[in-house]
Amino acid sequence: MLRSQITGVGSYVPSRVVTNFDLEKMVDTSDEWITKRTGIKERHWAALGEAPSDMALQAANRALESAKLSKSQLDMIVYATLSPDHEFPGTGCFLQAKLDVPGIPALDIRQQCTGFLYALSIADQYIRNGMYRNILVIGTEMHSRGLDKTNRGRDVAVLFGDGAGAVVVRACEVVKPESDSYLFSTHLHADGRFAKELWVPAPGSALPDEERLSHAMLNENLHYAQMNGKRVFVSAVEKLMQVMGECMSANQVSTEKVDLFLLHQANLRINEAVAEHVKIPPEKVFNTIHKFGNTTAATIPLGMDEAIKAGVLKKGMLVMLAAFGSGFTWGSALLRF
Ligand code: UT7
């Protein structure tokens, strides 16, 4: 049985730490409000001159090193982000040039907080059908450049951080399904009826102006994220529970059998609500939001790397991944690490 195995994990966050107290100096907010409503204490913001693909390169090299794989053996890059280096081409191409692996396909995924799971699922399909053997799956996000750091944008600006996380996915022949390390399944969903509950309207060719970006759009703040926080919150809890249930029934496992849950990190209260409803002991959910805020597509691989470094994620563990975000999009995956 040809399946995908995660053989290397790496991550990178910029060195600049921005605490809630730092944000108090920028907008009308407080450490108490942010901590109580979200669980976030600090996040990392990139340095001037640092590009998203620079962060991606660091994470990619660390993942390759951890996989003990030469970059020349890579067959493909799948790159998830909502904060690309430029409008086009895809940032996977910029990363590919920086990694110096010309020729291999580089595919960008634009599925926001669920981006990494979409990317992993796509890599898994290429591996299962035998087309590729080694795929770099990466999620990178540089939110700090796209936040409205005035009172008008305070509801969104306090939530997001920068970072990158990467995994190397390799083809493996599963001999003992009950103990071998491999990706069991992925489950993806979207509901575009809610696309405008969390979105960045501009630049955009669907806008009535003659140009994709105009002064009027800038004046209306359309180049910043617009979010209906309460709607997103409620849907996140509901859809995460659904898609985790779907994953467990597809694999005929119960929450007791899963050793670790790596859930997207948008709000600690979302994950606490999910854990309570699905009856997962809190210690089985590995949260990183207090350190990094919401790093969107980077969150899950960054969390995976943090969990390894903390000694929480160990070889042989049964791990569930799940995410929800803009689109709306949501998904889950189950793997033996
Ligand atoms: O990955 C997916 C991406 N996003 C999410 O999953 C976000 C989901 N939503 C959330 O996490 C929460 O809805 C938020 C953290 C965004 C907001 O929490 P909330 O409990 O839903 O707060 P709220 O929107 O009801 O706002 C409460 C108050 C408002 O003031 P009034 O109207 O009660 O006077 C806001 O103006 O808090 C105010 N507020 C703030 N106060 C201090 C909004 N942002 C801030 C802020 N600091 N940064």
mmCIF file of C-alpha atoms and ligand atoms in Angstrom:
data_model
loop_
_atom_site.group_PDB
_atom_site.id
_atom_site.type_symbol
_atom_site.label_atom_id
_atom_site.label_comp_id
_atom_site.label_asym_id
_atom_site.label_seq_id
_atom_site.Cartn_x
_atom_site.Cartn_y
_atom_site.Cartn_z
ATOM 1 C CA MET A 1 0.000 0.000 0.000
ATOM 2 C CA LEU A 2 1.667 3.220 -1.208
ATOM 3 C CA ARG A 3 1.110 6.033 1.259
ATOM 4 C CA SER A 4 2.628 9.349 2.437
ATOM 5 C CA GLN A 5 4.841 9.659 5.453
ATOM 6 C CA ILE A 6 6.001 12.857 7.145
ATOM 7 C CA THR A 7 9.753 12.350 7.422
ATOM 8 C CA GLY A 8 10.902 15.870 8.305
ATOM 9 C CA VAL A 9 9.505 18.923 10.075
ATOM 10 C CA GLY A 10 10.958 22.433 10.311
ATOM 11 C CA SER A 11 9.783 25.896 11.242
ATOM 12 C CA TYR A 12 10.880 29.479 11.466
ATOM 13 C CA VAL A 13 9.587 32.599 13.208
ATOM 14 C CA PRO A 14 11.154 36.052 12.897
ATOM 15 C CA SER A 15 13.183 37.167 15.896
ATOM 16 C CA ARG A 16 11.077 40.256 16.708
ATOM 17 C CA VAL A 17 8.580 39.470 19.471
ATOM 18 C CA VAL A 18 5.558 41.795 19.727
ATOM 19 C CA THR A 19 3.775 41.486 23.061
ATOM 20 C CA ASN A 20 0.253 42.575 23.907
ATOM 21 C CA PHE A 21 1.866 45.434 25.827
ATOM 22 C CA ASP A 22 3.609 46.554 22.628
ATOM 23 C CA LEU A 23 0.211 46.577 20.903
ATOM 24 C CA GLU A 24 -1.219 48.714 23.717
ATOM 25 C CA LYS A 25 1.134 51.410 22.470
ATOM 26 C CA MET A 26 -0.177 51.145 18.887
ATOM 27 C CA VAL A 27 -3.946 50.781 19.271
ATOM 28 C CA ASP A 28 -6.645 51.137 21.893
ATOM 29 C CA THR A 29 -6.390 47.651 23.356
ATOM 30 C CA SER A 30 -5.115 45.912 26.483
ATOM 31 C CA ASP A 31 -3.184 42.817 27.425
ATOM 32 C CA GLU A 32 -6.189 41.833 29.540
ATOM 33 C CA TRP A 33 -8.663 42.076 26.598
ATOM 34 C CA ILE A 34 -6.431 40.137 24.199
ATOM 35 C CA THR A 35 -5.520 37.437 26.748
ATOM 36 C CA LYS A 36 -9.094 36.952 27.937
ATOM 37 C CA ARG A 37 -10.699 36.912 24.485
ATOM 38 C CA THR A 38 -8.041 34.975 22.560
ATOM 39 C CA GLY A 39 -5.308 33.469 24.762
ATOM 40 C CA ILE A 40 -2.629 35.357 22.806
ATOM 41 C CA LYS A 41 0.246 36.887 24.815
ATOM 42 C CA GLU A 42 2.738 37.604 22.039
ATOM 43 C CA ARG A 43 3.442 37.037 18.362
ATOM 44 C CA HIS A 44 6.436 37.420 16.012
ATOM 45 C CA TRP A 45 6.582 40.078 13.315
ATOM 46 C CA ALA A 46 9.102 40.062 10.491
ATOM 47 C CA ALA A 47 12.035 42.416 10.194
ATOM 48 C CA LEU A 48 12.252 45.024 7.463
ATOM 49 C CA GLY A 49 13.629 43.483 4.296
ATOM 50 C CA GLU A 50 12.488 39.980 5.253
ATOM 51 C CA ALA A 51 10.125 38.415 2.669
ATOM 52 C CA PRO A 52 7.642 35.581 3.232
ATOM 53 C CA SER A 53 9.743 33.358 0.940
ATOM 54 C CA ASP A 54 12.790 34.080 3.148
ATOM 55 C CA MET A 55 10.896 32.706 6.135
ATOM 56 C CA ALA A 56 9.759 29.771 4.000
ATOM 57 C CA LEU A 57 13.342 29.043 2.977
ATOM 58 C CA GLN A 58 14.450 28.763 6.598
ATOM 59 C CA ALA A 59 11.591 26.408 7.466
ATOM 60 C CA ALA A 60 12.151 24.377 4.283
ATOM 61 C CA ASN A 61 15.852 23.902 4.956
ATOM 62 C CA ARG A 62 15.135 22.816 8.512
ATOM 63 C CA ALA A 63 12.498 20.319 7.334
ATOM 64 C CA LEU A 64 14.891 18.905 4.706
ATOM 65 C CA GLU A 65 17.611 18.588 7.324
ATOM 66 C CA SER A 66 15.252 16.838 9.713
ATOM 67 C CA ALA A 67 14.179 14.477 6.890
ATOM 68 C CA LYS A 68 17.860 13.923 5.980
ATOM 69 C CA LEU A 69 16.830 14.585 2.386
ATOM 70 C CA SER A 70 18.860 16.483 -0.168
ATOM 71 C CA LYS A 71 16.907 19.286 -1.837
ATOM 72 C CA SER A 72 17.891 17.775 -5.201
ATOM 73 C CA GLN A 73 15.655 14.810 -4.334
ATOM 74 C CA LEU A 74 12.527 16.980 -4.062
ATOM 75 C CA ASP A 75 9.899 16.294 -6.723
ATOM 76 C CA MET A 76 7.478 19.126 -5.913
ATOM 77 C CA ILE A 77 6.716 22.119 -3.687
ATOM 78 C CA VAL A 78 3.200 22.798 -2.418
ATOM 79 C CA TYR A 79 3.089 26.222 -0.779
ATOM 80 C CA ALA A 80 0.125 27.467 1.260
ATOM 81 C CA THR A 81 -0.302 31.147 2.080
ATOM 82 C CA LEU A 82 -2.663 34.107 2.067
ATOM 83 C CA SER A 83 0.199 36.591 2.336
ATOM 84 C CA PRO A 84 2.286 35.967 -0.791
ATOM 85 C CA ASP A 85 5.521 37.735 -1.701
ATOM 86 C CA HIS A 86 3.669 39.392 -4.606
ATOM 87 C CA GLU A 87 0.272 39.206 -6.347
ATOM 88 C CA PHE A 88 1.794 36.782 -8.834
ATOM 89 C CA PRO A 89 3.567 34.523 -9.549
ATOM 90 C CA GLY A 90 2.936 32.135 -6.698
ATOM 91 C CA THR A 91 5.353 32.343 -3.796
ATOM 92 C CA GLY A 92 6.200 28.677 -4.331
ATOM 93 C CA CYS A 93 8.145 29.885 -7.381
ATOM 94 C CA PHE A 94 10.079 32.438 -5.318
ATOM 95 C CA LEU A 95 10.844 29.780 -2.714
ATOM 96 C CA GLN A 96 11.899 27.336 -5.408
ATOM 97 C CA ALA A 97 14.400 29.887 -6.770
ATOM 98 C CA LYS A 98 15.781 30.560 -3.268
ATOM 99 C CA LEU A 99 16.050 26.825 -2.564
ATOM 100 C CA ASP A 100 17.777 26.517 -5.946
ATOM 101 C CA VAL A 101 15.787 23.550 -7.223
ATOM 102 C CA PRO A 102 14.777 24.741 -10.713
ATOM 103 C CA GLY A 103 12.407 22.661 -12.800
ATOM 104 C CA ILE A 104 10.257 20.935 -10.192
ATOM 105 C CA PRO A 105 6.594 22.014 -10.014
ATOM 106 C CA ALA A 106 5.697 24.689 -7.465
ATOM 107 C CA LEU A 107 2.031 24.987 -6.589
ATOM 108 C CA ASP A 108 0.437 27.716 -4.458
ATOM 109 C CA ILE A 109 -2.625 26.986 -2.343
ATOM 110 C CA ARG A 110 -4.860 29.873 -1.267
ATOM 111 C CA GLN A 111 -7.034 28.266 1.401
ATOM 112 C CA GLN A 112 -6.084 30.458 4.370
ATOM 113 C CA CYS A 113 -6.124 28.754 7.779
ATOM 114 C CA THR A 114 -6.944 25.409 6.123
ATOM 115 C CA GLY A 115 -4.186 25.958 3.542
ATOM 116 C CA PHE A 116 -1.724 23.526 5.057
ATOM 117 C CA LEU A 117 -4.291 20.718 5.166
ATOM 118 C CA TYR A 118 -5.279 21.348 1.545
ATOM 119 C CA ALA A 119 -1.575 21.337 0.630
ATOM 120 C CA LEU A 120 -0.942 18.109 2.552
ATOM 121 C CA SER A 121 -3.952 16.473 0.932
ATOM 122 C CA ILE A 122 -2.749 17.421 -2.567
ATOM 123 C CA ALA A 123 0.755 16.115 -1.836
ATOM 124 C CA ASP A 124 -0.784 12.902 -0.536
ATOM 125 C CA GLN A 125 -2.737 12.375 -3.769
ATOM 126 C CA TYR A 126 0.406 12.795 -5.909
ATOM 127 C CA ILE A 127 2.212 10.289 -3.711
ATOM 128 C CA ARG A 128 -0.605 7.740 -3.567
ATOM 129 C CA ASN A 129 -0.920 7.689 -7.348
ATOM 130 C CA GLY A 130 2.836 7.142 -7.679
ATOM 131 C CA MET A 131 3.665 10.342 -9.545
ATOM 132 C CA TYR A 132 6.048 11.860 -6.971
ATOM 133 C CA ARG A 133 8.110 10.481 -4.088
ATOM 134 C CA ASN A 134 9.316 13.515 -2.111
ATOM 135 C CA ILE A 135 7.200 16.649 -1.689
ATOM 136 C CA LEU A 136 7.874 19.763 0.364
ATOM 137 C CA VAL A 137 4.618 20.973 1.919
ATOM 138 C CA ILE A 138 4.913 24.408 3.430
ATOM 139 C CA GLY A 139 2.727 27.026 5.078
ATOM 140 C CA THR A 140 4.088 30.541 5.456
ATOM 141 C CA GLU A 141 2.420 33.696 6.599
ATOM 142 C CA MET A 142 3.586 37.269 6.931
ATOM 143 C CA HIS A 143 0.591 39.033 8.411
ATOM 144 C CA SER A 144 2.463 41.932 9.957
ATOM 145 C CA ARG A 145 2.709 43.784 6.628
ATOM 146 C CA GLY A 146 -1.029 43.519 6.011
ATOM 147 C CA LEU A 147 -2.515 44.575 9.331
ATOM 148 C CA ASP A 148 -4.301 47.858 9.939
ATOM 149 C CA LYS A 149 -2.358 48.946 13.019
ATOM 150 C CA THR A 150 -4.808 51.728 13.875
ATOM 151 C CA ASN A 151 -7.897 51.625 16.080
ATOM 152 C CA ARG A 152 -9.997 50.894 12.997
ATOM 153 C CA GLY A 153 -8.261 47.539 12.571
ATOM 154 C CA ARG A 154 -7.654 46.607 16.204
ATOM 155 C CA ASP A 155 -10.093 43.663 16.190
ATOM 156 C CA VAL A 156 -7.953 41.904 13.547
ATOM 157 C CA ALA A 157 -4.486 43.372 14.169
ATOM 158 C CA VAL A 158 -4.095 41.830 17.619
ATOM 159 C CA LEU A 159 -4.794 38.310 16.374
ATOM 160 C CA PHE A 160 -2.163 37.575 13.760
ATOM 161 C CA GLY A 161 1.535 36.741 13.703
ATOM 162 C CA ASP A 162 4.245 35.780 11.209
ATOM 163 C CA GLY A 163 5.861 32.376 10.780
ATOM 164 C CA ALA A 164 6.583 29.417 8.562
ATOM 165 C CA GLY A 165 6.293 25.669 8.976
ATOM 166 C CA ALA A 166 7.279 22.930 6.563
ATOM 167 C CA VAL A 167 7.137 19.166 6.300
ATOM 168 C CA VAL A 168 8.769 16.732 3.922
ATOM 169 C CA VAL A 169 6.281 14.134 2.745
ATOM 170 C CA ARG A 170 7.773 10.967 1.323
ATOM 171 C CA ALA A 171 6.272 7.936 -0.395
ATOM 172 C CA CYS A 172 6.376 4.804 1.753
ATOM 173 C CA GLU A 173 5.175 1.246 1.411
ATOM 174 C CA VAL A 174 2.926 0.507 4.373
ATOM 175 C CA VAL A 175 3.534 -3.044 5.552
ATOM 176 C CA LYS A 176 2.014 -2.949 9.033
ATOM 177 C CA PRO A 177 -0.936 -0.525 8.935
ATOM 178 C CA GLU A 178 -1.451 -0.813 12.703
ATOM 179 C CA SER A 179 2.020 0.515 13.571
ATOM 180 C CA ASP A 180 3.691 2.067 10.485
ATOM 181 C CA SER A 181 4.016 5.846 10.269
ATOM 182 C CA TYR A 182 1.831 7.236 7.487
ATOM 183 C CA LEU A 183 -0.961 9.627 6.631
ATOM 184 C CA PHE A 184 -4.257 7.745 6.992
ATOM 185 C CA SER A 185 -6.671 10.239 5.457
ATOM 186 C CA THR A 186 -7.486 13.890 4.786
ATOM 187 C CA HIS A 187 -10.948 15.505 4.764
ATOM 188 C CA LEU A 188 -11.484 18.870 3.093
ATOM 189 C CA HIS A 189 -14.466 21.213 2.868
ATOM 190 C CA ALA A 190 -15.402 24.729 1.783
ATOM 191 C CA ASP A 191 -18.525 26.882 1.783
ATOM 192 C CA GLY A 192 -18.057 29.961 -0.375
ATOM 193 C CA ARG A 193 -21.397 31.419 0.689
ATOM 194 C CA PHE A 194 -19.457 32.756 3.658
ATOM 195 C CA ALA A 195 -16.461 34.042 1.701
ATOM 196 C CA LYS A 196 -17.088 37.627 2.736
ATOM 197 C CA GLU A 197 -17.259 36.911 6.471
ATOM 198 C CA LEU A 198 -13.446 37.042 6.503
ATOM 199 C CA TRP A 199 -11.765 38.456 3.426
ATOM 200 C CA VAL A 200 -9.533 41.092 1.882
ATOM 201 C CA PRO A 201 -11.507 42.717 -0.953
ATOM 202 C CA ALA A 202 -8.683 44.637 -2.670
ATOM 203 C CA PRO A 203 -6.775 44.470 -4.909
ATOM 204 C CA GLY A 204 -9.541 42.716 -6.828
ATOM 205 C CA SER A 205 -10.822 42.497 -10.388
ATOM 206 C CA ALA A 206 -14.365 41.899 -9.101
ATOM 207 C CA LEU A 207 -14.563 45.430 -7.691
ATOM 208 C CA PRO A 208 -16.460 48.068 -9.704
ATOM 209 C CA ASP A 209 -13.451 50.370 -10.212
ATOM 210 C CA GLU A 210 -11.587 50.332 -13.505
ATOM 211 C CA GLU A 211 -8.420 49.271 -11.745
ATOM 212 C CA ARG A 212 -7.693 46.348 -9.441
ATOM 213 C CA LEU A 213 -6.449 48.822 -6.849
ATOM 214 C CA SER A 214 -7.509 52.447 -6.560
ATOM 215 C CA HIS A 215 -7.089 55.303 -4.122
ATOM 216 C CA ALA A 216 -10.788 54.950 -3.274
ATOM 217 C CA MET A 217 -10.231 51.315 -2.255
ATOM 218 C CA LEU A 218 -7.303 52.316 -0.085
ATOM 219 C CA ASN A 219 -9.319 55.111 1.520
ATOM 220 C CA GLU A 220 -12.060 52.612 2.359
ATOM 221 C CA ASN A 221 -9.475 50.239 3.867
ATOM 222 C CA LEU A 222 -10.453 47.479 1.434
ATOM 223 C CA HIS A 223 -6.870 46.228 1.316
ATOM 224 C CA TYR A 224 -7.146 45.143 4.974
ATOM 225 C CA ALA A 225 -8.910 42.045 6.283
ATOM 226 C CA GLN A 226 -12.600 42.531 7.075
ATOM 227 C CA MET A 227 -13.866 40.039 9.624
ATOM 228 C CA ASN A 228 -17.164 39.172 11.223
ATOM 229 C CA GLY A 229 -15.431 37.761 14.296
ATOM 230 C CA LYS A 230 -18.484 36.311 16.016
ATOM 231 C CA ARG A 231 -19.733 34.529 12.868
ATOM 232 C CA VAL A 232 -16.279 33.070 12.242
ATOM 233 C CA PHE A 233 -16.000 31.950 15.857
ATOM 234 C CA VAL A 234 -19.318 30.098 15.905
ATOM 235 C CA SER A 235 -18.698 28.409 12.532
ATOM 236 C CA ALA A 236 -15.156 27.447 13.553
ATOM 237 C CA VAL A 237 -16.385 25.513 16.592
ATOM 238 C CA GLU A 238 -19.192 23.839 14.651
ATOM 239 C CA LYS A 239 -17.158 22.850 11.570
ATOM 240 C CA LEU A 240 -14.071 21.729 13.501
ATOM 241 C CA MET A 241 -16.234 19.370 15.540
ATOM 242 C CA GLN A 242 -17.881 18.028 12.371
ATOM 243 C CA VAL A 243 -14.683 17.451 10.437
ATOM 244 C CA MET A 244 -12.908 15.855 13.399
ATOM 245 C CA GLY A 245 -15.887 13.516 13.775
ATOM 246 C CA GLU A 246 -15.741 12.736 10.039
ATOM 247 C CA CYS A 247 -12.048 11.880 10.360
ATOM 248 C CA MET A 248 -12.582 9.640 13.363
ATOM 249 C CA SER A 249 -15.422 7.710 11.773
ATOM 250 C CA ALA A 250 -13.557 7.331 8.446
ATOM 251 C CA ASN A 251 -10.681 5.743 10.354
ATOM 252 C CA GLN A 252 -12.815 4.034 12.986
ATOM 253 C CA VAL A 253 -10.926 5.595 15.872
ATOM 254 C CA SER A 254 -12.238 7.308 18.998
ATOM 255 C CA THR A 255 -10.803 10.392 20.720
ATOM 256 C CA GLU A 256 -9.242 8.079 23.328
ATOM 257 C CA LYS A 257 -7.137 6.394 20.649
ATOM 258 C CA VAL A 258 -5.756 9.704 19.328
ATOM 259 C CA ASP A 259 -2.586 10.690 21.208
ATOM 260 C CA LEU A 260 -2.367 14.330 20.144
ATOM 261 C CA PHE A 261 -4.566 16.955 18.510
ATOM 262 C CA LEU A 262 -2.851 19.718 16.548
ATOM 263 C CA LEU A 263 -5.660 22.160 15.875
ATOM 264 C CA HIS A 264 -5.509 25.475 14.081
ATOM 265 C CA GLN A 265 -4.717 28.351 16.441
ATOM 266 C CA ALA A 266 -7.170 31.219 15.907
ATOM 267 C CA ASN A 267 -8.529 31.606 19.408
ATOM 268 C CA LEU A 268 -7.847 29.529 22.507
ATOM 269 C CA ARG A 269 -11.561 29.687 23.327
ATOM 270 C CA ILE A 270 -12.394 27.989 19.995
ATOM 271 C CA ASN A 271 -10.105 25.059 20.797
ATOM 272 C CA GLU A 272 -11.328 24.835 24.397
ATOM 273 C CA ALA A 273 -14.941 24.731 23.198
ATOM 274 C CA VAL A 274 -14.121 22.041 20.613
ATOM 275 C CA ALA A 275 -12.178 19.966 23.154
ATOM 276 C CA GLU A 276 -15.032 20.193 25.645
ATOM 277 C CA HIS A 277 -17.723 19.204 23.121
ATOM 278 C CA VAL A 278 -15.720 16.383 21.539
ATOM 279 C CA LYS A 279 -14.553 15.269 25.019
ATOM 280 C CA ILE A 280 -10.805 15.550 24.509
ATOM 281 C CA PRO A 281 -8.698 15.952 27.658
ATOM 282 C CA PRO A 282 -7.097 19.440 27.438
ATOM 283 C CA GLU A 283 -3.586 17.969 27.725
ATOM 284 C CA LYS A 284 -4.067 16.185 24.398
ATOM 285 C CA VAL A 285 -4.500 19.499 22.545
ATOM 286 C CA PHE A 286 -1.188 21.211 21.848
ATOM 287 C CA ASN A 287 -1.750 24.975 21.725
ATOM 288 C CA THR A 288 0.787 27.559 20.580
ATOM 289 C CA ILE A 289 -1.447 30.601 20.250
ATOM 290 C CA HIS A 290 -0.029 32.316 23.352
ATOM 291 C CA LYS A 291 3.407 32.484 21.639
ATOM 292 C CA PHE A 292 2.582 33.009 17.971
ATOM 293 C CA GLY A 293 -0.997 34.290 17.621
ATOM 294 C CA ASN A 294 -2.746 33.089 14.486
ATOM 295 C CA THR A 295 -0.187 32.261 11.798
ATOM 296 C CA THR A 296 -2.845 30.962 9.393
ATOM 297 C CA ALA A 297 -1.343 28.431 6.904
ATOM 298 C CA ALA A 298 1.837 28.115 8.985
ATOM 299 C CA THR A 299 0.028 27.225 12.201
ATOM 300 C CA ILE A 300 -0.196 23.443 11.961
ATOM 301 C CA PRO A 301 3.368 22.660 10.756
ATOM 302 C CA LEU A 302 4.751 25.284 13.147
ATOM 303 C CA GLY A 303 2.788 23.638 15.970
ATOM 304 C CA MET A 304 4.060 20.233 14.875
ATOM 305 C CA ASP A 305 7.655 21.419 15.104
ATOM 306 C CA GLU A 306 7.033 23.069 18.483
ATOM 307 C CA ALA A 307 5.433 19.869 19.778
ATOM 308 C CA ILE A 308 8.470 17.849 18.679
ATOM 309 C CA LYS A 309 10.855 20.312 20.356
ATOM 310 C CA ALA A 310 8.750 20.218 23.539
ATOM 311 C CA GLY A 311 8.916 16.403 23.556
ATOM 312 C CA VAL A 312 5.121 16.217 23.251
ATOM 313 C CA LEU A 313 4.977 14.781 19.736
ATOM 314 C CA LYS A 314 6.856 11.505 19.477
ATOM 315 C CA LYS A 315 7.344 8.857 16.827
ATOM 316 C CA GLY A 316 4.526 6.351 16.652
ATOM 317 C CA MET A 317 1.848 8.685 18.019
ATOM 318 C CA LEU A 318 -1.571 8.877 16.424
ATOM 319 C CA VAL A 319 -2.127 12.544 15.591
ATOM 320 C CA MET A 320 -5.165 14.428 14.369
ATOM 321 C CA LEU A 321 -4.841 17.733 12.541
ATOM 322 C CA ALA A 322 -7.808 20.070 12.043
ATOM 323 C CA ALA A 323 -8.329 23.627 10.860
ATOM 324 C CA PHE A 324 -11.006 26.159 9.984
ATOM 325 C CA GLY A 325 -10.705 29.529 8.307
ATOM 326 C CA SER A 326 -11.644 32.049 5.689
ATOM 327 C CA GLY A 327 -13.509 30.754 2.662
ATOM 328 C CA PHE A 328 -15.055 29.306 4.761
ATOM 329 C CA THR A 329 -12.717 26.320 4.487
ATOM 330 C CA TRP A 330 -12.119 23.535 6.956
ATOM 331 C CA GLY A 331 -10.424 20.167 7.078
ATOM 332 C CA SER A 332 -8.806 17.407 9.097
ATOM 333 C CA ALA A 333 -6.215 14.666 8.768
ATOM 334 C CA LEU A 334 -5.152 11.633 10.751
ATOM 335 C CA LEU A 335 -1.635 10.240 10.725
ATOM 336 C CA ARG A 336 0.701 8.030 12.639
ATOM 337 C CA PHE A 337 3.785 10.164 13.147
HETATM 338 O O1 UT7 B 1 -8.579 31.514 11.657
HETATM 339 C C1 UT7 B 1 -9.818 32.092 11.452
HETATM 340 C C2 UT7 B 1 -9.633 33.510 11.695
HETATM 341 N N1 UT7 B 1 -10.294 34.169 12.721
HETATM 342 C C3 UT7 B 1 -10.969 33.691 13.771
HETATM 343 O O2 UT7 B 1 -11.148 32.522 13.960
HETATM 344 C C4 UT7 B 1 -11.523 34.714 14.704
HETATM 345 C C5 UT7 B 1 -12.809 34.263 15.345
HETATM 346 N N2 UT7 B 1 -13.329 35.284 16.235
HETATM 347 C C6 UT7 B 1 -12.747 35.609 17.405
HETATM 348 O O3 UT7 B 1 -11.744 35.034 17.765
HETATM 349 C C7 UT7 B 1 -13.433 36.637 18.271
HETATM 350 O O4 UT7 B 1 -14.690 36.957 17.714
HETATM 351 C C8 UT7 B 1 -12.593 37.927 18.453
HETATM 352 C C9 UT7 B 1 -11.373 37.637 19.307
HETATM 353 C C10 UT7 B 1 -12.174 38.470 17.107
HETATM 354 C C11 UT7 B 1 -13.425 38.983 19.185
HETATM 355 O O5 UT7 B 1 -13.904 38.480 20.398
HETATM 356 P P1 UT7 B 1 -15.430 38.693 20.793
HETATM 357 O O6 UT7 B 1 -15.604 38.126 22.143
HETATM 358 O O7 UT7 B 1 -16.272 38.102 19.699
HETATM 359 O O8 UT7 B 1 -15.503 40.271 20.850
HETATM 360 P P2 UT7 B 1 -16.496 41.272 20.103
HETATM 361 O O9 UT7 B 1 -16.229 41.264 18.638
HETATM 362 O O10 UT7 B 1 -17.858 40.990 20.565
HETATM 363 O O11 UT7 B 1 -16.020 42.642 20.686
HETATM 364 C C12 UT7 B 1 -16.269 42.987 22.009
HETATM 365 C C13 UT7 B 1 -15.843 44.424 22.244
HETATM 366 C C14 UT7 B 1 -16.371 45.401 21.220
HETATM 367 O O12 UT7 B 1 -16.700 46.579 21.923
HETATM 368 P P3 UT7 B 1 -18.236 46.898 22.308
HETATM 369 O O13 UT7 B 1 -18.966 46.934 20.996
HETATM 370 O O14 UT7 B 1 -18.649 45.769 23.194
HETATM 371 O O15 UT7 B 1 -18.127 48.186 23.001
HETATM 372 C C15 UT7 B 1 -15.167 45.686 20.351
HETATM 373 O O16 UT7 B 1 -15.193 46.979 19.806
HETATM 374 O O17 UT7 B 1 -14.422 44.494 22.190
HETATM 375 C C16 UT7 B 1 -14.034 45.574 21.331
HETATM 376 N N3 UT7 B 1 -12.771 45.250 20.707
HETATM 377 C C17 UT7 B 1 -11.581 45.415 21.321
HETATM 378 N N4 UT7 B 1 -11.265 45.920 22.531
HETATM 379 C C18 UT7 B 1 -9.974 45.931 22.862
HETATM 380 C C19 UT7 B 1 -12.533 44.714 19.484
HETATM 381 N N5 UT7 B 1 -11.220 44.540 19.296
HETATM 382 C C20 UT7 B 1 -10.605 44.977 20.425
HETATM 383 C C21 UT7 B 1 -9.269 45.047 20.823
HETATM 384 N N6 UT7 B 1 -8.991 45.526 22.055
HETATM 385 N N7 UT7 B 1 -8.252 44.626 20.042
#
